[in-house]
Tab-separated table of C-alpha atoms and ligand atoms in Angstrom:
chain	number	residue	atom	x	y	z
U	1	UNK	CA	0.000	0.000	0.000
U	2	UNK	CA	1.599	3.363	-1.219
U	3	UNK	CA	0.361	6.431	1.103
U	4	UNK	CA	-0.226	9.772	-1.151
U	5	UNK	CA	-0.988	12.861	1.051
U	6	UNK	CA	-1.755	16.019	-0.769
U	7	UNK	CA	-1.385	19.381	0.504
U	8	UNK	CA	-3.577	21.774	-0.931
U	9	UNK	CA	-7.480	20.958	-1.990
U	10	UNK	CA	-7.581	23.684	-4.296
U	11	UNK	CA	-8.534	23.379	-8.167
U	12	UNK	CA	-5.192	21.245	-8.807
U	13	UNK	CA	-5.638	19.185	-5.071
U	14	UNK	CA	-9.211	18.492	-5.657
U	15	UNK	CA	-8.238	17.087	-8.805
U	16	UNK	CA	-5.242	15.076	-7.790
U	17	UNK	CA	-7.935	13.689	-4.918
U	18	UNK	CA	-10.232	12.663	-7.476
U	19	UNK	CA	-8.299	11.019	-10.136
U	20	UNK	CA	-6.883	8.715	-7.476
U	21	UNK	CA	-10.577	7.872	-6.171
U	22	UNK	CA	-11.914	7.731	-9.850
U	23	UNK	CA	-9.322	5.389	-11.549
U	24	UNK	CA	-7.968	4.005	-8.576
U	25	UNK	CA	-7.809	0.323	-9.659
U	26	UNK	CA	-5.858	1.202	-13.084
U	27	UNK	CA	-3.160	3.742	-11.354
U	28	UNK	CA	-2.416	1.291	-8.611
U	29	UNK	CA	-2.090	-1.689	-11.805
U	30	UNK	CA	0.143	0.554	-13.189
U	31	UNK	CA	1.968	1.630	-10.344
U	32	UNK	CA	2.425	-1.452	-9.018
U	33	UNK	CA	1.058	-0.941	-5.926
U	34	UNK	CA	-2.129	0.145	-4.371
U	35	UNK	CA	-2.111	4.313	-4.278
U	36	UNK	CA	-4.749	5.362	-1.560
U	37	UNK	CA	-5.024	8.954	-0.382
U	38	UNK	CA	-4.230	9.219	3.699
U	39	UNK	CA	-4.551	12.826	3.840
U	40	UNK	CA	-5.341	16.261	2.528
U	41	UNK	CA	-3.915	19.248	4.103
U	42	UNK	CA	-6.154	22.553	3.943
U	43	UNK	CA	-6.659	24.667	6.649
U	44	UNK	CA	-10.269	25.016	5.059
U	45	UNK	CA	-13.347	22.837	6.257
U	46	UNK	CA	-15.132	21.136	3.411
U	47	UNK	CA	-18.469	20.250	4.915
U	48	UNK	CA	-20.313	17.753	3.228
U	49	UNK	CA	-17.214	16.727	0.498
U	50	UNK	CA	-16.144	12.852	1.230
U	51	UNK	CA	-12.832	14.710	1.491
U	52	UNK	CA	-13.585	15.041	5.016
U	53	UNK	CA	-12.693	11.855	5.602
U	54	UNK	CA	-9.159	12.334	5.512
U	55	UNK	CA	-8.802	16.200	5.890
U	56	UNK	CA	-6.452	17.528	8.587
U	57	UNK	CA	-5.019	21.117	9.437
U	58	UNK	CA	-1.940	20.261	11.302
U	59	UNK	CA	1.134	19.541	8.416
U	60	UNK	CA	3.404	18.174	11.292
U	61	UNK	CA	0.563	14.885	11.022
U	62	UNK	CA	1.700	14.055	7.331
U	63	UNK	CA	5.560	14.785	8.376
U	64	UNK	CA	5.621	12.674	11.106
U	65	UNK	CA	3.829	9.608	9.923
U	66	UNK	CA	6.177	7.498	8.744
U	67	UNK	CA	3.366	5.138	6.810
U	68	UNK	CA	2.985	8.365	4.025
U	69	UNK	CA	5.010	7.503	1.557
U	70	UNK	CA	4.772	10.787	-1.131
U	71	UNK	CA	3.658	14.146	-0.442
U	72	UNK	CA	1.749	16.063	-3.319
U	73	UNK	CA	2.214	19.783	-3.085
U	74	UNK	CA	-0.357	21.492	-5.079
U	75	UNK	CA	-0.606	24.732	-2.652
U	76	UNK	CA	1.321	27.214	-5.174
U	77	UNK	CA	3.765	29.780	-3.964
U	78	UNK	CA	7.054	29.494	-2.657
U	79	UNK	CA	6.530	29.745	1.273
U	80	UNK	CA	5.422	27.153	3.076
U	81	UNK	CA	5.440	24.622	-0.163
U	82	UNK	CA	9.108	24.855	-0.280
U	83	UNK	CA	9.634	24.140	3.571
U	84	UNK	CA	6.808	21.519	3.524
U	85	UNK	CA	8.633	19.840	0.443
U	86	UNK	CA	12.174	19.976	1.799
U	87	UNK	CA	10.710	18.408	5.157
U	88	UNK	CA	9.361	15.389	3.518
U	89	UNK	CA	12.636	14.892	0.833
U	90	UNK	CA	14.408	14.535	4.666
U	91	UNK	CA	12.015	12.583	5.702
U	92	UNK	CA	12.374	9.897	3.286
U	93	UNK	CA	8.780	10.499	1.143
U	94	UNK	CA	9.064	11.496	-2.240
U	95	UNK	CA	7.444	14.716	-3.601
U	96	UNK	CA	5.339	15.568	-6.617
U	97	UNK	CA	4.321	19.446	-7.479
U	98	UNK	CA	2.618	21.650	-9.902
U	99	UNK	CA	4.107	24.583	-8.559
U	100	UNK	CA	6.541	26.326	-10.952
U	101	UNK	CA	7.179	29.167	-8.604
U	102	UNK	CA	8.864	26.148	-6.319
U	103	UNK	CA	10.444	24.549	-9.207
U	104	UNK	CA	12.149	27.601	-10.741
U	105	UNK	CA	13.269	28.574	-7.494
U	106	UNK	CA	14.343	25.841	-5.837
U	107	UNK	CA	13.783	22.846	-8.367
U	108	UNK	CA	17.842	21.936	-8.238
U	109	UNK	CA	18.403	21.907	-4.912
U	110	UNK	CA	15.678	19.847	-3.685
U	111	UNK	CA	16.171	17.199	-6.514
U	112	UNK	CA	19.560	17.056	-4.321
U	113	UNK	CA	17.878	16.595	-1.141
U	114	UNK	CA	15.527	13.897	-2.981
U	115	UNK	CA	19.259	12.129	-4.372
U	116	UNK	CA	20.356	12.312	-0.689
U	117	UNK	CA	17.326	10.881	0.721
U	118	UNK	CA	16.623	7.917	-1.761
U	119	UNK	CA	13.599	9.462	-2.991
U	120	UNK	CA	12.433	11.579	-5.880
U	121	UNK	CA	11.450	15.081	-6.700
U	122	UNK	CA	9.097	15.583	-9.953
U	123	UNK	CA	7.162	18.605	-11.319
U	124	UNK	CA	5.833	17.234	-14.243
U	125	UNK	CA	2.568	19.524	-13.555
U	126	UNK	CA	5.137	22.705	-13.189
U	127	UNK	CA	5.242	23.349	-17.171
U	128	UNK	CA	2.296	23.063	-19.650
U	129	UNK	CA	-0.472	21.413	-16.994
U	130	UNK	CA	-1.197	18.039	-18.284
U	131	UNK	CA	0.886	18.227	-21.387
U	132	UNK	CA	3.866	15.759	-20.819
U	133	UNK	CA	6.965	17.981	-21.257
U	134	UNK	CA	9.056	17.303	-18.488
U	135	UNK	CA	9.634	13.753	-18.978
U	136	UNK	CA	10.152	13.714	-22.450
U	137	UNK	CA	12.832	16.119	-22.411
U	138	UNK	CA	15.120	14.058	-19.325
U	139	UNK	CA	13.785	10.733	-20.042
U	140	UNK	CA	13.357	10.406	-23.794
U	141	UNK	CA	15.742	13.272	-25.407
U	142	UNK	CA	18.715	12.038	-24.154
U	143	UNK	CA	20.683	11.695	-27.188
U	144	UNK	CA	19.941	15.241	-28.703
U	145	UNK	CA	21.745	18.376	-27.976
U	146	UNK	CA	18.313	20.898	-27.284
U	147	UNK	CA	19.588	23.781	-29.881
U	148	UNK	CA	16.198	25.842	-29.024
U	149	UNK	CA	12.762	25.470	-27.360
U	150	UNK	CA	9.408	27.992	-28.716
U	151	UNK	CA	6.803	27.164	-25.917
U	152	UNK	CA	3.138	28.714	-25.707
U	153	UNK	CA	3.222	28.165	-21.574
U	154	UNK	CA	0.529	30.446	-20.591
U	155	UNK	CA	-3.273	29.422	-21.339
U	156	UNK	CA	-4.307	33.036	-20.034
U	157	UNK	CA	-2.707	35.154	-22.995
U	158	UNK	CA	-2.985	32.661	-25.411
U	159	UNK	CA	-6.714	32.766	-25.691
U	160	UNK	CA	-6.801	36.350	-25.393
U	161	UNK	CA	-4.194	36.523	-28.585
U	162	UNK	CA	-6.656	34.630	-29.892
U	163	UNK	CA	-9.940	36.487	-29.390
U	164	UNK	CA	-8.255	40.087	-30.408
U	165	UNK	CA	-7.453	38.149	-33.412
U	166	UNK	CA	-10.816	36.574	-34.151
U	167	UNK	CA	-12.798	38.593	-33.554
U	168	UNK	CA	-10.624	42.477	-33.760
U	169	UNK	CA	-11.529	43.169	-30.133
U	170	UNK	CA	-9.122	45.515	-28.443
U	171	UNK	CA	-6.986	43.628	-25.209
U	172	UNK	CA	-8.898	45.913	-22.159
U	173	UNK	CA	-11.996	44.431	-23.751
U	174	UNK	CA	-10.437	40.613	-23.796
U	175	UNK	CA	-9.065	40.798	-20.550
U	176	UNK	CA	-12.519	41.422	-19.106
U	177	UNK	CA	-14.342	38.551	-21.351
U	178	UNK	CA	-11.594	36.102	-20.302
U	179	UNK	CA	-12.070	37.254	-16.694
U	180	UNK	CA	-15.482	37.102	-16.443
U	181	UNK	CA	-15.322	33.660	-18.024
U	182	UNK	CA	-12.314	32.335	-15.196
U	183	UNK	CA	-9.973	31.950	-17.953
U	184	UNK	CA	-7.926	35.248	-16.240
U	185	UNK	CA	-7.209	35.888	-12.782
U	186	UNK	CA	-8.622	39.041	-11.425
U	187	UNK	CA	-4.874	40.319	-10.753
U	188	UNK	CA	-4.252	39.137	-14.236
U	189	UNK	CA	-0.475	40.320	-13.656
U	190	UNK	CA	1.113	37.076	-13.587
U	191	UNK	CA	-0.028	36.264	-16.875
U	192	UNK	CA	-0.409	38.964	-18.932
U	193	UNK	CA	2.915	40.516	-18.321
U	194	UNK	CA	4.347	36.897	-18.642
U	195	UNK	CA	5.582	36.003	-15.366
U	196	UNK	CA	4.290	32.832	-15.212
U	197	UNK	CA	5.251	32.130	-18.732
U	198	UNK	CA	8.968	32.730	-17.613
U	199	UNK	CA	9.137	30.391	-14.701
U	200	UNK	CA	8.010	28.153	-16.875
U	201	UNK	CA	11.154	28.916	-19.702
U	202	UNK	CA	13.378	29.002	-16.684
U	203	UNK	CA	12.603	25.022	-15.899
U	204	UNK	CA	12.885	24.100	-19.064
U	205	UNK	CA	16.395	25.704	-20.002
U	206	UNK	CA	17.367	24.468	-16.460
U	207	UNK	CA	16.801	20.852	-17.396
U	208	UNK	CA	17.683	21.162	-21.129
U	209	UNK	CA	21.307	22.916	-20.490
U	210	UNK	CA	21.292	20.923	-17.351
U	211	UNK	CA	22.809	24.208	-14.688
U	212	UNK	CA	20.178	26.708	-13.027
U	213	UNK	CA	18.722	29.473	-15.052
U	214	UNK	CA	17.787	32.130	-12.827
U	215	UNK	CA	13.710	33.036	-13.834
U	216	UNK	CA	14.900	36.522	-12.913
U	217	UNK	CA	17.552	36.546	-15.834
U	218	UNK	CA	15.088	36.122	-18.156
U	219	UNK	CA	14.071	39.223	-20.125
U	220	UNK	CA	10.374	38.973	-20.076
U	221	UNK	CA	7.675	41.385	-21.770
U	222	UNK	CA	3.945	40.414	-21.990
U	223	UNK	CA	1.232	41.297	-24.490
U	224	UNK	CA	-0.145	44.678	-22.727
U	225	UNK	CA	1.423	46.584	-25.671
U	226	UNK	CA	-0.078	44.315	-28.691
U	227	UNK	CA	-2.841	46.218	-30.222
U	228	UNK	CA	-5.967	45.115	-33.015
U	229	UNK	CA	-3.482	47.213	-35.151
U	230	UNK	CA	-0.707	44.851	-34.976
U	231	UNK	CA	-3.295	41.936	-35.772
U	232	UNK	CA	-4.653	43.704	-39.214
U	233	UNK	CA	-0.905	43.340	-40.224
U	234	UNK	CA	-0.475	39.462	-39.594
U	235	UNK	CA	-3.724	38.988	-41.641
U	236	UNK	CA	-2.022	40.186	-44.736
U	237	UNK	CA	1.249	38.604	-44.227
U	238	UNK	CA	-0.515	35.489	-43.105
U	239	UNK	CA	0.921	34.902	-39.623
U	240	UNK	CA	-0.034	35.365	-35.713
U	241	UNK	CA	1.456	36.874	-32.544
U	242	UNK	CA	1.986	34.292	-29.948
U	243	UNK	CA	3.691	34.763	-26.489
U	244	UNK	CA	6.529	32.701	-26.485
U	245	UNK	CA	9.279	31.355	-23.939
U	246	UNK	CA	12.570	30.942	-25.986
U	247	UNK	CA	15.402	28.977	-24.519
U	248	UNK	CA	17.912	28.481	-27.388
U	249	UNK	CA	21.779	27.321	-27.280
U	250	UNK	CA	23.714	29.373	-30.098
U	251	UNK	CA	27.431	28.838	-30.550
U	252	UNK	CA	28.114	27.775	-26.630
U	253	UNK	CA	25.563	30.726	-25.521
U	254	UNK	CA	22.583	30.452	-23.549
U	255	UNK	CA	19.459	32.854	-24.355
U	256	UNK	CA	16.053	32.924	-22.643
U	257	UNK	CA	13.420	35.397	-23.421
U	258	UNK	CA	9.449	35.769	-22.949
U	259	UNK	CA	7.829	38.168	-25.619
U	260	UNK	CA	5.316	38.275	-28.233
U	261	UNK	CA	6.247	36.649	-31.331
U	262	UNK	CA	5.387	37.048	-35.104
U	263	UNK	CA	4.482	33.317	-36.191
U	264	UNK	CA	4.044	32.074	-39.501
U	265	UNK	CA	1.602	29.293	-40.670
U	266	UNK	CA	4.790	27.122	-41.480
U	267	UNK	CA	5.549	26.568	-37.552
U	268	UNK	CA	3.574	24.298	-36.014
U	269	UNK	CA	2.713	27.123	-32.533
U	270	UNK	CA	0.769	28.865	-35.662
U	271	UNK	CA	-2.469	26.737	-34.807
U	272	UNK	CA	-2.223	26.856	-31.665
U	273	UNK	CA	-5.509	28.636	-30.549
U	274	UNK	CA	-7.433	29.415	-26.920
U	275	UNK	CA	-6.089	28.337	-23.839
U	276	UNK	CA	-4.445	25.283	-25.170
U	277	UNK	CA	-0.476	25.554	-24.881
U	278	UNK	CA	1.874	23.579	-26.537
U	279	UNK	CA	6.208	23.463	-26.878
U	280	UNK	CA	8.233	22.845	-29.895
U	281	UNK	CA	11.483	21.460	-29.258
U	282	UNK	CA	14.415	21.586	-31.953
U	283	UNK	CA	17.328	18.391	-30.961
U	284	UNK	CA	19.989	18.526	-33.070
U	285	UNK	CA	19.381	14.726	-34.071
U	286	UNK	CA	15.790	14.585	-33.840
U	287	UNK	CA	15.027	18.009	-35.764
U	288	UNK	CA	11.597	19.206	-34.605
U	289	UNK	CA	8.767	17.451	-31.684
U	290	UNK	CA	5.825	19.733	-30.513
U	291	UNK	CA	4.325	18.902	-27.512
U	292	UNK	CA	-0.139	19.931	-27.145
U	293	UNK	CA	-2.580	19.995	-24.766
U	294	UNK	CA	-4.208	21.446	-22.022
U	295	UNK	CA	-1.794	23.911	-20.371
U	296	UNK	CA	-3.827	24.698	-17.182
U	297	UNK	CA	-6.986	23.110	-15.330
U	298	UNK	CA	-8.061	20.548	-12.681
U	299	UNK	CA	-8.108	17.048	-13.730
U	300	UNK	CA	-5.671	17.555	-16.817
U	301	UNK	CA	-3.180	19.261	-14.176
U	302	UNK	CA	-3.873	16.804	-12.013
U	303	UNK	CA	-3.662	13.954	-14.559
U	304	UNK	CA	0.257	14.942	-14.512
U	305	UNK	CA	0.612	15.139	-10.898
U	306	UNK	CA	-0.956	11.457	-10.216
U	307	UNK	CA	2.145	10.203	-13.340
U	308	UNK	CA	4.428	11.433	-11.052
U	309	UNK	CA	3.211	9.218	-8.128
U	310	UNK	CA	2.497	6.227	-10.183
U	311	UNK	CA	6.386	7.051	-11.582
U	312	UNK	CA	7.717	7.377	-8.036
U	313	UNK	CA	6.077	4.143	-7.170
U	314	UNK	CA	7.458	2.019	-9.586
U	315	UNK	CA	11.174	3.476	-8.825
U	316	UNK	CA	10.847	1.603	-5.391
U	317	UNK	CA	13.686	3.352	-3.992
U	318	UNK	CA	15.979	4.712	-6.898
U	319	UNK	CA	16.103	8.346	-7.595
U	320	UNK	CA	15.771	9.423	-11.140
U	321	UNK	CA	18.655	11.130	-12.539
U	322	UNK	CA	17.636	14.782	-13.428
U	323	UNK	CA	20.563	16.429	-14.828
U	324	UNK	CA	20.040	20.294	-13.232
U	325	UNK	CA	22.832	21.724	-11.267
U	326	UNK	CA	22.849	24.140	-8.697
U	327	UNK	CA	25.218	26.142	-10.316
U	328	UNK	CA	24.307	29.171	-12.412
U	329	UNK	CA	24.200	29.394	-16.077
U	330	UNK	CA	24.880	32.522	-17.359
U	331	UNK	CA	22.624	34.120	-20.304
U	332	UNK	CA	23.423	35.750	-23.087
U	333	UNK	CA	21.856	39.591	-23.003
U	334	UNK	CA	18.604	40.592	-24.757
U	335	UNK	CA	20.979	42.710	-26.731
U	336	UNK	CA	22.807	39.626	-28.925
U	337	UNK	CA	19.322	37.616	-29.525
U	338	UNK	CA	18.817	37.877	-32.727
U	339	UNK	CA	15.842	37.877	-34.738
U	340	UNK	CA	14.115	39.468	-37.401
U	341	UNK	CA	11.677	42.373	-35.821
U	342	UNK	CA	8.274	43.579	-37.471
U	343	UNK	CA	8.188	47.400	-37.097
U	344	UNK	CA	5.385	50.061	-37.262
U	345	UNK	CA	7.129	53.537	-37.523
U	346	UNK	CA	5.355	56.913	-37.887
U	347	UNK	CA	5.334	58.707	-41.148
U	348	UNK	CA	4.781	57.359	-45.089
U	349	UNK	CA	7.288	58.171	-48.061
U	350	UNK	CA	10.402	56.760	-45.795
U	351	UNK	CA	11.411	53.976	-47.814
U	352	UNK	CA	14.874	55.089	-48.785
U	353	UNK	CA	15.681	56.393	-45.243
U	354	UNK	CA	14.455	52.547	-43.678
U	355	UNK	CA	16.444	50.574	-46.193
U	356	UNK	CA	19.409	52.777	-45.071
U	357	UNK	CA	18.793	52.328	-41.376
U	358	UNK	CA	18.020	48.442	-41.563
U	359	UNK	CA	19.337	46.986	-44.255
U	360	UNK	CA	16.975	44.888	-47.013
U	361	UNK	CA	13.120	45.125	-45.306
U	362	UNK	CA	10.135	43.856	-46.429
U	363	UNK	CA	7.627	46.202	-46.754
U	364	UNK	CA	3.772	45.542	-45.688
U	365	UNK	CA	0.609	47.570	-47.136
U	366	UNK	CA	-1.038	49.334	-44.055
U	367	UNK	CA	-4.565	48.097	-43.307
U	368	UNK	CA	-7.906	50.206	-43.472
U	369	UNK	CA	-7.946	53.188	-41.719
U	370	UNK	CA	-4.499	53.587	-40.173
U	371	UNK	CA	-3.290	53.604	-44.286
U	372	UNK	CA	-1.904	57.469	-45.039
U	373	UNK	CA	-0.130	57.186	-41.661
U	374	UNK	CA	2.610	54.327	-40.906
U	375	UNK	CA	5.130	52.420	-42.563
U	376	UNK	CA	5.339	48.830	-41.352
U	377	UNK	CA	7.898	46.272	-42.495
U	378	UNK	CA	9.996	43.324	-41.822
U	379	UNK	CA	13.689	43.746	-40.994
U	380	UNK	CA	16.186	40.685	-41.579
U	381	UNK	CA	17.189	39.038	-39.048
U	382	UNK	CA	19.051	41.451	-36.492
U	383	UNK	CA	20.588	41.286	-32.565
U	384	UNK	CA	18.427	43.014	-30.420
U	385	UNK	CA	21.188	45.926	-30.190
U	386	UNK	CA	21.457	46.247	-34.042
U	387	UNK	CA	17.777	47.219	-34.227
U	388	UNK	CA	17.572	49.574	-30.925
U	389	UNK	CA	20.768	51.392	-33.311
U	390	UNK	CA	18.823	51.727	-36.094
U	391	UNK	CA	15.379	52.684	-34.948
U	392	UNK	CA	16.999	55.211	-33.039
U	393	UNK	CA	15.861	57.826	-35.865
U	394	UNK	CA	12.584	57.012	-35.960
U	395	UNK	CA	9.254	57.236	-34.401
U	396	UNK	CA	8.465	53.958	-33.116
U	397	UNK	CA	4.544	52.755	-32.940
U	398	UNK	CA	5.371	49.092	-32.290
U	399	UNK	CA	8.319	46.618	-32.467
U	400	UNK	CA	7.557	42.651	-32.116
U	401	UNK	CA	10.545	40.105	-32.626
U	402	UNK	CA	9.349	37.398	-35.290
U	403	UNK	CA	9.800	33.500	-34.268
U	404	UNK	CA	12.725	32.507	-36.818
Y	1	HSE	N1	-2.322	31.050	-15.338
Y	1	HSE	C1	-1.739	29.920	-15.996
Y	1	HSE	C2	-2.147	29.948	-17.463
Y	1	HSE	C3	-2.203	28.645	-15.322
Y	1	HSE	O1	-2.972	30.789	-17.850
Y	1	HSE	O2	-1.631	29.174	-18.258
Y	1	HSE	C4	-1.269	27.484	-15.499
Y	1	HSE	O3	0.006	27.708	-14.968
């Protein structure tokens, strides 16, 4: 018998809760073992949910019973999940999170504790909610050297991207749709100016160049800026603006970034619509694998949560090996990414003086009623220091870096 207790009957707790009740008899065949749930921390009643069965208040009854074999921390934040999680690692139970706050933070350090201890420490729920990501990247590309990965890791933006684009609504106007609808936090921060997104970048590149990227390293700029304009634009040149996390490897340098990103109909993020997410990665072997699904929500969350018990049970003792070490990998600045950058500047009749600025640009007709005013165009592809240089001279309306 395999003792889970969960800490946390929130929206990802609840879930965890009920996939183990729900397809009890086929986890515990899998796993090997039979997976019961002991307890649920919360320091919430829940009258009336069977969940009082096994609800306590007190964490110190989950640490100290030695019969719990893996603690599920599904509480978000950093304090107390990261001294609850530590705790159990030196207590000898293996953890499983969702929280990428945790796992940004402090994901190498208490995969050591978990090596010391015998047990494990997994966060496949940290990164893209029930999409598996995580385990395909340290358990099944381990022959490919990751050159880059393009993720859409935030659910929130995504479909709001995708309803300015539909249907030409302005973001203020999104924002409050996809709030009113529970698709957006009420402080809507964390998403929109893609916070979230870059913890999530930050695990990735921490497992794929196997040292610690620092979440705070990461230049990061959301999608409060992108306007219906921009969108009138990518219909005639047949692409989309997604946010993306970027973690690329480019002759022996490192480069994160979260921004908005031209995409063309020839990369697979193109069709990526609502609050799904999904992550393309480029191995050097391999060439390109995109990963799709459900990036946030209860039981598709929690679906990844309950594969890292039923993977901790069947390792019996043995700690995966997780290549991510504590020390930190330095990035290369916002300054040397290089990309090719669509551009709205103010003013018509400038061709000569962009081509002598930028270099060879591809020009785009203005749309409808801001024609007469702007010239937009394409640049080739430039560091981010090359184009702050030559935009210097001109009035700048918007910039976006396109996915190349
Ligand atoms: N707020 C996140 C999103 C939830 O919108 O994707 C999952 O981390």
């Amino acid at each position: 018998m395999i003792n889970v207790a969960i800490l946390g009957y929130g929206t990802v707790g609840s879930g965890v809760y009920k996939i183990i009740k729900d397809n009890n008899s086929h986890i515990s065949r899998r796993a090997g073992d039979d997976i019961r749930v002991k307890y649920v921390l919360d320091l919430r009643d829940f009258p009336g949910d069977p969940v009082e069965e096994v609800l306590v208040h007190d964490v110190n009854v989950i640490m100290e019973d030695d019969e719990v074999d893996i603690v599920v921390e599904v509480m978000g934040g950093i304090e107390p999940a990261y001294t609850f999680v530590k705790r159990a690692l030196d207590r000898g139970k293996s953890a499983c999170t969702s929280n990428k706050e945790l796992v940004a933070k402090h994901g190498a350090e208490l995969l050591e504790i978990a090596a010391e201890n015998k047990v494990n420490f997994f966060f496949e729920a940290s990164v893209g909610g029930g999409i598996p990501i995580i385990r395909p990247l340290i358990e099944c590309l381990t022959v490919d050297h990751i050159e880059e990965i393009q993720g859409i890791m935030n659910g929130t933006t995504n479909y709001i991207l995708t309803k300015m684009e539909d249907e030409g609504a302005d973001f203020d106007t999104v924002l409050k749709d996809a709030q009113e609808k529970g698709y957006a936090e009420r402080n809507p921060e964390a998403d929109i100016e893609g916070y979230d997104a870059c913890r999530k970048i930050a695990i990735l590149a921490s497992l794929a160049y196997e040292k610690q990227v620092n979440f705070e390293d990461i230049y990061t700029e959301g999608i409060t800026g992108i306007t219906t304009d921009d969108f009138k634009y990518m219909k005639s040149i047949g692409a989309s603006i997604k946010l993306l996390g970027i973690a690329r490897k480019n002759v022996g340098i490192t480069y994160s970034m979260v921004a908005p990103f031209v995409v063309y109909q020839d990369n697979p993020l193109y069709n990526v619509k609502d609050v799904f997410n999904a992550i393309l990665v480029k191995g050097d072997m391999l060439g390109d694998v995109m990963f799709y699904g459900k990036g946030a929500g209860s039981l598709p969350t929690a679906s990844a949560v309950v594969s890292d018990i039923v993977d901790a049970v069947k390792r019996n003792g043995y700690t995966a090996s997780i290549h991510w070490n504590r020390q930190q990998r330095i990035l290369g600045g916002v300054d040397a990414f290089t990309t090719p950058f669509f551009v709205r500047v103010k003013g018509r009749g400038i061709e000569d003086k962009i081509r002598s600025a930028f270099g060879e640009v591809q020009f785009i007709e203005p749309a409808g009623e801001i024609a007469g005013e702007e010239t937009a165009f394409i640049t080739k592809v430039l560091a981010g220091s090359e184009f702050e240089q030559a935009a210097a001279d001109f009035e700048i309306i918007s910039r976006i870096r396109v996915s190349n």
